[in-house]
Amino acid sequence: PIELSLRLSASIGLPALSEAYRKDPEKLREVLHKFRKRLLTVSLLLVSAVAVTSEPLIELLYDHRYHDAGPLVVAIALSGAITLISSGYGNALLAIGKSKDYLGIMTFSAVARVVGTIVGFAQSGIFGLFIGIGLANILILVVCQLRGRPIRIFDPVVDILAIAYIALLALGLWAT
């Protein structure tokens, strides 16, 4: 679901944002807000479906040797879901011609994820690897928000609601 959502964001979101900015730069924030709200709603529901069903499906379909993969699928889905929150900001930067800012964010993203992967794995093994990626994705979101604030594309309500949803889903799944 994450890859699908990121592709939709790039193939539909970027052209829509570019057109909105060309027609009326003041409408960019509104179009971005509507697009992100819809994309995140659908995407987080798909991520929820994967996260909720992965462990039972693995236990049903595979013998006991593979049952440890269930929590890893949940960790992958939840750490990747955080990426979806920041995806619209990058598209907005490209739509308004801020390609250097976009390049800076993408470079930071690559470094942060590599560091998160290494540190997470060193601290807690394979499971920590995905936790490290998730924490790196939160840091990337903060950088996107900082870059989006001067051009008024920062949308704290949607971001906070999405983070809260992912956190509650994670707590609910790991509490069971």
C-alpha positions as a printed NumPy array, in Angstrom:
array([[  0.   ,   0.   ,   0.   ],
       [  2.865,   2.404,   0.673],
       [  4.414,   2.093,  -2.774],
       [  0.988,   2.475,  -4.395],
       [  0.3  ,   5.606,  -2.362],
       [  3.679,   7.133,  -3.192],
       [  3.118,   6.46 ,  -6.893],
       [ -0.331,   8.045,  -6.736],
       [  1.15 ,  11.031,  -4.956],
       [  3.736,  11.491,  -7.697],
       [  1.535,  10.717, -10.7  ],
       [ -1.627,  12.543,  -9.62 ],
       [ -0.546,  14.883,  -6.837],
       [  2.369,  16.577,  -8.569],
       [  0.462,  17.48 , -11.756],
       [ -2.541,  18.676,  -9.736],
       [ -0.367,  20.821,  -7.497],
       [  1.557,  22.232, -10.464],
       [ -1.644,  23.18 , -12.249],
       [ -3.123,  24.743,  -9.117],
       [  0.035,  26.782,  -8.555],
       [  0.134,  27.979, -12.185],
       [ -3.507,  29.067, -12.109],
       [ -3.518,  30.635,  -8.655],
       [ -0.533,  30.288,  -6.286],
       [ -2.791,  31.038,  -3.313],
       [ -4.783,  27.839,  -3.981],
       [ -1.765,  25.557,  -3.673],
       [ -2.229,  25.1  ,   0.074],
       [ -5.916,  24.233,  -0.334],
       [ -5.276,  21.721,  -3.13 ],
       [ -2.383,  20.177,  -1.194],
       [ -4.514,  19.884,   1.945],
       [ -7.391,  18.183,   0.102],
       [ -5.078,  15.834,  -1.773],
       [ -3.072,  14.824,   1.288],
       [ -6.21 ,  14.323,   3.367],
       [ -7.712,  11.961,   0.785],
       [ -4.475,  10.151,   0.025],
       [ -3.614,   9.649,   3.684],
       [ -7.098,   8.428,   4.529],
       [ -7.032,   5.73 ,   1.85 ],
       [ -3.358,   4.9  ,   2.392],
       [ -3.612,   4.558,   6.143],
       [ -6.653,   2.312,   5.788],
       [ -4.665,   0.066,   3.423],
       [ -1.68 ,   0.066,   5.791],
       [ -4.044,  -0.803,   8.642],
       [ -5.394,  -3.758,   6.689],
       [ -1.864,  -5.06 ,   6.085],
       [ -0.78 ,  -4.454,   9.667],
       [ -3.86 ,  -6.077,  11.205],
       [ -3.993,  -9.12 ,   8.926],
       [ -0.316,  -9.909,   8.364],
       [  0.364, -11.855,  11.565],
       [ -2.799, -14.   ,  11.426],
       [ -2.267, -14.689,   7.723],
       [  1.343, -15.718,   8.197],
       [  0.325, -17.984,  11.072],
       [ -2.438, -19.492,   8.946],
       [ -0.496, -19.952,   5.727],
       [  2.972, -20.923,   6.979],
       [  4.346, -23.379,   9.478],
       [  5.724, -22.286,  12.851],
       [  9.243, -21.62 ,  11.484],
       [  7.944, -18.489,   9.721],
       [  5.645, -17.086,  12.394],
       [  8.304, -14.617,  13.562],
       [  7.89 , -12.788,  10.246],
       [  4.443, -11.492,  11.285],
       [  5.637,  -8.74 ,  13.631],
       [  8.258,  -7.725,  11.072],
       [  5.587,  -7.158,   8.434],
       [  3.714,  -4.988,  10.93 ],
       [  6.894,  -2.993,  11.661],
       [  7.591,  -2.537,   7.949],
       [  4.042,  -1.339,   7.277],
       [  3.969,   1.105,  10.18 ],
       [  7.448,   2.548,   9.64 ],
       [  6.666,   2.998,   5.954],
       [  3.337,   4.647,   6.706],
       [  5.164,   7.577,   8.239],
       [  6.749,   8.22 ,   4.833],
       [  3.301,   8.879,   3.387],
       [  2.78 ,  11.88 ,   5.646],
       [  5.685,  13.812,   4.145],
       [  5.216,  12.778,   0.509],
       [  2.917,  15.679,  -0.399],
       [  5.379,  18.271,   0.817],
       [  8.029,  17.188,  -1.666],
       [  5.546,  17.346,  -4.517],
       [  4.509,  20.844,  -3.48 ],
       [  8.132,  21.989,  -3.484],
       [  8.578,  20.625,  -7.004],
       [  5.299,  22.185,  -8.148],
       [  6.464,  25.663,  -7.175],
       [  9.936,  25.22 ,  -8.637],
       [ 11.899,  24.685,  -5.415],
       [ 13.914,  21.795,  -6.83 ],
       [ 17.01 ,  22.586,  -4.729],
       [ 14.943,  22.314,  -1.547],
       [ 13.492,  19.052,  -2.834],
       [ 16.982,  17.72 ,  -3.596],
       [ 18.096,  18.696,  -0.106],
       [ 15.186,  16.829,   1.451],
       [ 15.795,  13.742,  -0.689],
       [ 19.499,  13.752,   0.207],
       [ 18.668,  14.143,   3.886],
       [ 16.08 ,  11.346,   3.554],
       [ 18.612,   8.93 ,   2.117],
       [ 21.207,   9.689,   4.798],
       [ 18.655,   9.598,   7.633],
       [ 17.246,   6.244,   6.529],
       [ 20.677,   4.675,   6.163],
       [ 21.717,   5.939,   9.597],
       [ 18.373,   4.853,  11.077],
       [ 18.793,   1.398,   9.58 ],
       [ 22.325,   0.959,  10.888],
       [ 21.668,   2.346,  14.366],
       [ 18.364,   0.493,  14.697],
       [ 19.931,  -2.805,  13.674],
       [ 22.899,  -2.279,  15.989],
       [ 20.578,  -1.564,  18.928],
       [ 17.833,  -4.161,  18.442],
       [ 18.594,  -6.446,  15.521],
       [ 16.218,  -6.914,  12.612],
       [ 13.221,  -5.486,  14.435],
       [ 15.253,  -2.427,  15.458],
       [ 16.169,  -1.906,  11.816],
       [ 12.546,  -1.087,  11.009],
       [ 12.141,   1.004,  14.149],
       [ 15.214,   2.974,  13.033],
       [ 13.673,   3.556,   9.622],
       [ 10.438,   4.718,  11.263],
       [ 12.303,   7.16 ,  13.495],
       [ 14.263,   8.419,  10.477],
       [ 10.956,   8.95 ,   8.66 ],
       [  9.705,  11.074,  11.563],
       [ 12.863,  13.17 ,  11.37 ],
       [ 12.367,  13.549,   7.607],
       [  8.809,  14.733,   8.239],
       [ 10.125,  17.399,  10.596],
       [ 12.596,  18.601,   7.949],
       [  9.799,  18.699,   5.34 ],
       [  7.656,  20.722,   7.711],
       [ 10.473,  23.176,   8.351],
       [ 11.014,  23.626,   4.602],
       [  7.271,  23.92 ,   4.009],
       [  6.612,  26.514,   6.679],
       [  8.102,  29.562,   4.848],
       [  6.035,  28.833,   1.742],
       [  2.903,  28.094,   3.776],
       [  2.367,  24.472,   2.785],
       [  2.813,  23.076,   6.286],
       [ -0.375,  21.329,   7.419],
       [ -0.003,  20.459,  11.113],
       [ -3.545,  19.174,  11.677],
       [ -3.33 ,  16.486,   8.991],
       [  0.211,  15.574,  10.063],
       [ -0.673,  15.248,  13.745],
       [ -3.818,  13.227,  13.01 ],
       [ -1.893,  10.851,  10.751],
       [  0.914,  10.391,  13.28 ],
       [ -1.621,   9.837,  16.066],
       [ -3.462,   7.239,  13.97 ],
       [ -0.246,   5.348,  13.207],
       [  0.815,   5.505,  16.867],
       [ -2.565,   4.254,  18.1  ],
       [ -2.541,   1.472,  15.524],
       [  0.957,   0.441,  16.608],
       [  0.016,   0.486,  20.288],
       [ -3.151,  -1.468,  19.614],
       [ -1.344,  -4.132,  17.628],
       [  1.554,  -4.548,  20.016],
       [ -0.708,  -4.574,  23.059],
       [ -2.418,  -7.719,  21.776]])
